[in-house]
Amino acid sequence: IPDLQSLVIHSWIRCSVTAAVSAENLRQLTGIVLKFSEVSSVVRLNPELTNEDPQKVLVTFFKELGRVYINEGSLLDRSKQRLKVLKYLGDLTGYVGPLVKDQSNSKQLRTVYRCIGSLVQSCSPILYKQGHQQSILAELIDSLVLPRSIYDPNKAVPQPLCTVVRDHLHFFICGLGNLYSQSDPYINRKLREIIVNYFLRYPIRTGTDAHPFITTLSDSFSRDVRTLASEFRQVFLSVLRDSYLRSPHSQQHLLQLFNFLSAVIARTRSQEEHVRLINMFEVPLIQLQLPTGGLLWKQASQLVKTMARAVHSCTNILASLVKFKLLCDKYSVDFNASESP
């Protein structure tokens, strides 16, 4: 039968994502798929993975597919690889969409988001071609992350969906981040829509990474930040700045933003990233008109103190923060004492 292996791989993916068969049958099917030449010759999977959770094997498979695609030497080879992967996936939205709408089985819902989120994160360059908005990526984003109901601020998202999206949203955002380009209006628009529609839906809690946007930016928290992670962080933070500091704002919006920025600064180890964040927010914070001594003013003052503490020991960096002294003065922050908690 022509393309027999591709058809079986498609069935395996569908069964894994939807949990449509028993765990034992799925484990047996996984073992068969891992022995296919079409898999073993292209994807470096350890046969011992057959003893693992089938969904974990699928996540590894998606990661390897993305790696192989990126490493293909020519456009022709990439095109062939894309067609092969799309054949594996088939009508993906067609069989996961109804499960997302149903929401009666929370375990199944988590499996869907775990698998599809990993697919988007690892294989977004395969799922999307610039200029072709009618793609699997677009369908998955609209179905799992940006359904029509999410645009209605007065309509509550069902709790099971709200929870599962919170735990997996960073996969989808990072997948879009891998495609980010200032010349691609579709990707830019979808990133902005996700950020604006989900930022206020989850509270920022002290000492926890519960907010998906904290997880999204985690690659930028290390001391040595990769260029792509740094650039994506700037794009991400600029959307928050423009949405909640340079546009009409409410107390809830500003409190959430101040708490989020404080959480980001607390986790960031790169002095360069601290400086970039301060440069991005110092002018809007200076221009912000808040009643002195009020709740918002106190929260803004605490944020500025956190900023000052982050860069206090780097005198060579302080010289580049021309307006930062004005910001400290505005919110009564004694910069010389900012190293104390």
Short mmCIF file of C-alpha atoms in Angstrom, two decimals:
data_model
loop_
_atom_site.label_atom_id
_atom_site.label_comp_id
_atom_site.label_asym_id
_atom_site.label_seq_id
_atom_site.Cartn_x
_atom_site.Cartn_y
_atom_site.Cartn_z
CA ILE A 1 0.00 0.00 0.00
CA PRO A 2 1.51 3.35 -1.02
CA ASP A 3 2.46 5.57 1.93
CA LEU A 4 1.52 2.85 4.42
CA GLN A 5 3.98 4.08 7.00
CA SER A 6 2.75 7.67 6.69
CA LEU A 7 -0.83 6.50 7.20
CA VAL A 8 0.08 4.52 10.31
CA ILE A 9 2.07 7.44 11.69
CA HIS A 10 -0.96 9.65 11.11
CA SER A 11 -3.16 7.19 13.01
CA TRP A 12 -0.62 7.01 15.84
CA ILE A 13 -0.54 10.81 16.17
CA ARG A 14 -4.33 10.99 16.13
CA CYS A 15 -4.68 8.25 18.77
CA SER A 16 -1.99 9.82 20.95
CA VAL A 17 -3.49 13.31 20.84
CA THR A 18 -7.09 12.26 21.38
CA ALA A 19 -6.38 9.29 23.69
CA ALA A 20 -8.82 7.35 21.51
CA VAL A 21 -7.46 3.90 22.41
CA SER A 22 -6.35 2.19 25.61
CA ALA A 23 -2.93 2.98 27.06
CA GLU A 24 -1.69 -0.54 26.34
CA ASN A 25 -2.81 -0.49 22.70
CA LEU A 26 -1.28 2.95 22.25
CA ARG A 27 2.02 1.74 23.73
CA GLN A 28 2.05 -1.19 21.30
CA LEU A 29 1.31 1.11 18.37
CA THR A 30 4.09 3.42 19.51
CA GLY A 31 6.55 0.52 19.46
CA ILE A 32 5.55 -0.35 15.90
CA VAL A 33 5.92 3.24 14.68
CA LEU A 34 9.38 3.64 16.20
CA LYS A 35 10.60 0.71 14.10
CA PHE A 36 9.47 2.25 10.79
CA SER A 37 12.34 3.13 8.48
CA GLU A 38 10.54 6.39 7.72
CA VAL A 39 10.93 7.29 11.38
CA SER A 40 14.24 5.71 12.35
CA SER A 41 16.10 6.98 9.26
CA VAL A 42 15.13 10.59 9.85
CA VAL A 43 14.32 10.99 13.51
CA ARG A 44 16.72 10.05 16.29
CA LEU A 45 14.38 8.34 18.73
CA ASN A 46 15.56 5.86 21.33
CA PRO A 47 13.65 2.56 20.99
CA GLU A 48 13.55 2.42 24.79
CA LEU A 49 11.01 5.24 24.60
CA THR A 50 8.38 2.57 23.99
CA ASN A 51 8.34 2.12 27.76
CA GLU A 52 7.56 5.79 28.25
CA ASP A 53 4.25 7.61 28.30
CA PRO A 54 3.05 7.55 24.63
CA GLN A 55 2.33 11.28 24.70
CA LYS A 56 5.89 11.91 25.90
CA VAL A 57 7.14 9.92 22.91
CA LEU A 58 4.98 12.02 20.61
CA VAL A 59 6.35 15.24 22.10
CA THR A 60 9.90 13.95 21.46
CA PHE A 61 8.88 13.03 17.90
CA PHE A 62 7.65 16.57 17.26
CA LYS A 63 10.90 18.03 18.62
CA GLU A 64 12.94 15.82 16.30
CA LEU A 65 10.78 16.69 13.29
CA GLY A 66 11.41 20.38 13.97
CA ARG A 67 15.14 19.80 14.36
CA VAL A 68 15.37 17.84 11.11
CA TYR A 69 13.46 20.54 9.24
CA ILE A 70 15.66 23.37 10.50
CA ASN A 71 18.82 21.43 9.62
CA GLU A 72 17.74 20.60 6.06
CA GLY A 73 20.27 22.12 3.70
CA SER A 74 18.11 23.20 0.77
CA LEU A 75 14.68 24.72 0.18
CA LEU A 76 13.73 21.62 -1.83
CA ASP A 77 14.58 19.31 1.07
CA ARG A 78 12.62 21.53 3.46
CA SER A 79 9.65 21.51 1.12
CA LYS A 80 9.70 17.71 0.96
CA GLN A 81 9.98 17.48 4.73
CA ARG A 82 7.08 19.90 5.20
CA LEU A 83 4.82 17.87 2.90
CA LYS A 84 5.72 14.68 4.75
CA VAL A 85 4.94 16.19 8.16
CA LEU A 86 1.65 17.67 6.95
CA LYS A 87 0.67 14.22 5.71
CA TYR A 88 1.44 12.82 9.15
CA LEU A 89 -0.80 15.42 10.80
CA GLY A 90 -3.76 15.25 8.42
CA ASP A 91 -6.86 17.22 9.45
CA LEU A 92 -5.47 18.00 12.88
CA THR A 93 -7.94 20.73 13.77
CA GLY A 94 -10.80 18.53 12.62
CA TYR A 95 -10.18 15.93 15.30
CA VAL A 96 -8.97 18.11 18.19
CA GLY A 97 -11.48 20.96 17.74
CA PRO A 98 -14.49 18.99 19.03
CA LEU A 99 -12.51 17.88 22.12
CA VAL A 100 -11.67 21.50 22.94
CA LYS A 101 -15.31 22.53 22.60
CA ASP A 102 -16.56 19.60 24.69
CA GLN A 103 -14.28 20.12 27.73
CA SER A 104 -16.05 17.38 29.71
CA ASN A 105 -12.88 15.28 30.04
CA SER A 106 -10.22 17.41 31.71
CA LYS A 107 -7.52 14.73 31.37
CA GLN A 108 -8.16 14.41 27.64
CA LEU A 109 -8.17 18.20 27.31
CA ARG A 110 -4.74 18.41 28.96
CA THR A 111 -3.41 15.73 26.62
CA VAL A 112 -4.61 17.71 23.60
CA TYR A 113 -2.96 20.93 24.77
CA ARG A 114 0.21 19.18 25.85
CA CYS A 115 0.68 17.49 22.47
CA ILE A 116 -0.49 20.32 20.22
CA GLY A 117 1.38 22.94 22.25
CA SER A 118 4.59 20.94 21.82
CA LEU A 119 3.89 20.60 18.11
CA VAL A 120 3.46 24.36 17.70
CA GLN A 121 6.56 25.13 19.76
CA SER A 122 8.79 22.66 17.89
CA CYS A 123 7.37 22.71 14.37
CA SER A 124 5.90 26.18 13.82
CA PRO A 125 8.18 26.80 10.77
CA ILE A 126 6.68 23.66 9.21
CA LEU A 127 3.10 24.58 10.07
CA TYR A 128 3.27 28.12 8.68
CA LYS A 129 4.55 29.85 5.55
CA GLN A 130 4.69 33.62 5.46
CA GLY A 131 1.92 35.01 3.29
CA HIS A 132 -0.20 31.85 3.71
CA GLN A 133 -2.55 32.57 6.59
CA GLN A 134 -4.71 29.55 5.78
CA SER A 135 -2.37 27.10 7.46
CA ILE A 136 -2.49 24.44 10.14
CA LEU A 137 -0.81 26.86 12.54
CA ALA A 138 -3.53 29.47 12.03
CA GLU A 139 -6.25 26.87 12.52
CA LEU A 140 -4.68 25.58 15.74
CA ILE A 141 -4.15 29.05 17.20
CA ASP A 142 -7.74 30.07 16.42
CA SER A 143 -9.17 26.81 17.75
CA LEU A 144 -7.11 26.26 20.90
CA VAL A 145 -5.88 29.70 21.93
CA LEU A 146 -7.96 32.44 20.28
CA PRO A 147 -11.50 31.14 19.83
CA ARG A 148 -14.09 33.83 19.12
CA SER A 149 -15.34 33.81 22.70
CA ILE A 150 -11.98 34.99 24.02
CA TYR A 151 -12.47 38.40 22.39
CA ASP A 152 -15.54 39.12 24.53
CA PRO A 153 -14.24 40.58 27.82
CA ASN A 154 -17.66 40.11 29.41
CA LYS A 155 -17.77 36.38 28.68
CA ALA A 156 -16.05 34.15 31.20
CA VAL A 157 -13.85 31.35 29.89
CA PRO A 158 -14.94 27.96 31.30
CA GLN A 159 -12.68 27.01 34.23
CA PRO A 160 -11.36 23.72 32.75
CA LEU A 161 -10.30 25.52 29.57
CA CYS A 162 -8.91 28.50 31.49
CA THR A 163 -6.72 26.20 33.58
CA VAL A 164 -5.39 24.07 30.73
CA VAL A 165 -4.63 27.14 28.60
CA ARG A 166 -2.75 28.74 31.51
CA ASP A 167 -0.53 25.67 31.81
CA HIS A 168 0.25 25.37 28.09
CA LEU A 169 -0.06 28.86 26.61
CA HIS A 170 3.70 29.43 26.67
CA PHE A 171 4.18 26.61 24.13
CA PHE A 172 1.99 28.41 21.60
CA ILE A 173 3.54 31.82 22.24
CA CYS A 174 7.08 30.44 21.90
CA GLY A 175 6.09 28.78 18.64
CA LEU A 176 4.90 32.11 17.28
CA GLY A 177 8.02 33.72 18.70
CA ASN A 178 10.15 31.36 16.60
CA LEU A 179 8.44 32.87 13.55
CA TYR A 180 8.56 36.49 14.68
CA SER A 181 9.43 38.96 11.97
CA GLN A 182 8.64 42.66 11.77
CA SER A 183 7.65 42.07 8.15
CA ASP A 184 5.01 39.43 8.93
CA PRO A 185 1.81 41.21 9.99
CA TYR A 186 -0.08 37.99 10.70
CA ILE A 187 2.40 36.65 13.28
CA ASN A 188 2.73 40.09 14.86
CA ARG A 189 -1.04 40.46 15.12
CA LYS A 190 -1.56 37.03 16.66
CA LEU A 191 1.18 37.59 19.23
CA ARG A 192 -0.42 40.90 20.21
CA GLU A 193 -3.89 39.36 20.42
CA ILE A 194 -2.69 36.54 22.68
CA ILE A 195 -0.82 38.92 24.98
CA VAL A 196 -3.68 41.40 25.28
CA ASN A 197 -6.41 38.77 25.70
CA TYR A 198 -4.60 36.66 28.31
CA PHE A 199 -2.47 39.03 30.34
CA LEU A 200 -5.26 40.04 32.72
CA ARG A 201 -6.90 36.62 32.94
CA TYR A 202 -4.26 35.20 35.29
CA PRO A 203 -3.04 36.93 38.47
CA ILE A 204 0.62 37.51 39.22
CA ARG A 205 1.41 35.69 42.46
CA THR A 206 4.52 36.34 44.53
CA GLY A 207 7.06 33.52 44.42
CA THR A 208 5.37 31.47 41.71
CA ASP A 209 5.61 31.03 37.97
CA ALA A 210 1.87 30.42 37.65
CA HIS A 211 1.38 33.16 35.04
CA PRO A 212 2.08 31.70 31.58
CA PHE A 213 3.84 34.87 30.45
CA ILE A 214 6.50 34.39 33.14
CA THR A 215 7.16 30.93 31.73
CA THR A 216 7.16 32.36 28.20
CA LEU A 217 10.05 34.71 29.00
CA SER A 218 12.07 32.18 31.02
CA ASP A 219 14.73 31.84 28.29
CA SER A 220 15.61 35.50 28.86
CA PHE A 221 16.23 35.13 32.60
CA SER A 222 19.71 33.57 32.37
CA ARG A 223 22.94 35.54 32.68
CA ASP A 224 23.88 34.89 29.04
CA VAL A 225 20.76 35.41 26.94
CA ARG A 226 20.57 34.19 23.36
CA THR A 227 19.89 36.91 20.76
CA LEU A 228 16.55 35.41 19.70
CA ALA A 229 15.32 35.20 23.31
CA SER A 230 16.40 38.79 23.96
CA GLU A 231 14.69 40.11 20.84
CA PHE A 232 11.50 38.22 21.59
CA ARG A 233 11.50 39.58 25.15
CA GLN A 234 11.70 43.13 23.80
CA VAL A 235 8.78 42.50 21.44
CA PHE A 236 6.73 40.91 24.21
CA LEU A 237 7.36 43.70 26.72
CA SER A 238 6.73 46.41 24.14
CA VAL A 239 3.22 45.02 23.57
CA LEU A 240 2.52 45.24 27.31
CA ARG A 241 3.93 48.76 27.48
CA ASP A 242 1.90 50.02 24.53
CA SER A 243 -1.27 48.27 25.71
CA TYR A 244 -1.24 49.30 29.38
CA LEU A 245 0.96 52.39 29.71
CA ARG A 246 0.48 54.24 26.44
CA SER A 247 -3.26 53.73 26.21
CA PRO A 248 -6.16 54.41 28.59
CA HIS A 249 -5.58 52.29 31.66
CA SER A 250 -7.45 51.13 34.73
CA GLN A 251 -6.12 50.48 38.22
CA GLN A 252 -6.41 46.72 37.67
CA HIS A 253 -4.38 46.91 34.45
CA LEU A 254 -1.60 48.96 35.99
CA LEU A 255 -1.36 46.85 39.14
CA GLN A 256 -1.08 43.72 37.02
CA LEU A 257 1.60 45.33 34.85
CA PHE A 258 3.62 46.58 37.83
CA ASN A 259 3.50 43.16 39.50
CA PHE A 260 4.46 41.42 36.27
CA LEU A 261 7.44 43.69 35.61
CA SER A 262 8.63 43.23 39.19
CA ALA A 263 8.43 39.45 38.74
CA VAL A 264 10.39 39.64 35.48
CA ILE A 265 13.10 41.82 37.01
CA ALA A 266 13.40 39.53 40.04
CA ARG A 267 14.10 36.55 37.77
CA THR A 268 16.41 38.33 35.30
CA ARG A 269 20.16 37.82 35.80
CA SER A 270 21.47 39.73 32.78
CA GLN A 271 22.40 43.36 33.44
CA GLU A 272 21.90 44.12 29.76
CA GLU A 273 18.31 42.87 29.93
CA HIS A 274 17.71 45.00 33.03
CA VAL A 275 18.90 48.06 31.15
CA ARG A 276 16.76 47.27 28.11
CA LEU A 277 13.67 46.93 30.30
CA ILE A 278 14.38 50.21 32.10
CA ASN A 279 14.97 52.02 28.80
CA MET A 280 11.65 50.69 27.52
CA PHE A 281 9.54 51.72 30.52
CA GLU A 282 11.21 54.74 32.12
CA VAL A 283 9.62 57.42 29.90
CA PRO A 284 6.04 56.04 30.07
CA LEU A 285 6.40 55.74 33.86
CA ILE A 286 7.64 59.32 34.08
CA GLN A 287 4.69 60.51 31.99
CA LEU A 288 2.18 58.50 34.02
CA GLN A 289 0.02 60.77 36.16
CA LEU A 290 -0.79 59.10 39.48
CA PRO A 291 -2.00 60.68 42.76
CA THR A 292 1.03 60.86 45.04
CA GLY A 293 0.76 58.46 47.94
CA GLY A 294 -2.10 56.47 46.43
CA LEU A 295 -2.09 52.70 45.91
CA LEU A 296 -0.95 52.86 42.28
CA TRP A 297 1.73 55.42 43.09
CA LYS A 298 3.07 53.19 45.87
CA GLN A 299 3.14 50.18 43.56
CA ALA A 300 4.90 52.21 40.86
CA SER A 301 7.40 53.42 43.46
CA GLN A 302 8.08 49.82 44.51
CA LEU A 303 8.63 48.86 40.87
CA VAL A 304 11.12 51.71 40.36
CA LYS A 305 12.91 50.66 43.56
CA THR A 306 13.14 47.12 42.17
CA MET A 307 14.60 48.50 38.93
CA ALA A 308 17.15 50.59 40.82
CA ARG A 309 18.18 47.65 42.98
CA ALA A 310 18.72 45.50 39.88
CA VAL A 311 21.33 47.85 38.37
CA HIS A 312 22.66 49.64 41.43
CA SER A 313 26.05 47.92 41.50
CA CYS A 314 26.83 48.60 37.83
CA THR A 315 28.16 52.14 37.68
CA ASN A 316 29.17 51.74 34.02
CA ILE A 317 25.56 50.97 33.12
CA LEU A 318 24.05 53.78 35.17
CA ALA A 319 25.68 56.37 32.95
CA SER A 320 23.53 55.18 30.05
CA LEU A 321 20.30 55.56 32.04
CA VAL A 322 20.00 59.30 31.51
CA LYS A 323 16.35 59.61 32.53
CA PHE A 324 16.39 57.03 35.29
CA LYS A 325 17.30 59.61 37.96
CA LEU A 326 14.19 61.60 36.96
CA LEU A 327 12.13 58.44 37.33
CA CYS A 328 13.54 57.80 40.80
CA ASP A 329 12.83 61.39 41.84
CA LYS A 330 9.25 61.19 40.55
CA TYR A 331 8.48 58.18 42.74
CA SER A 332 10.57 59.27 45.75
CA VAL A 333 13.10 56.47 45.34
CA ASP A 334 16.49 57.15 46.96
CA PHE A 335 18.76 55.55 44.43
CA ASN A 336 21.76 55.60 46.74
CA ALA A 337 19.85 53.45 49.23
CA SER A 338 18.21 51.17 46.68
CA GLU A 339 20.52 48.27 47.32
CA SER A 340 18.70 47.56 50.57
CA PRO A 341 15.60 45.36 50.38
#
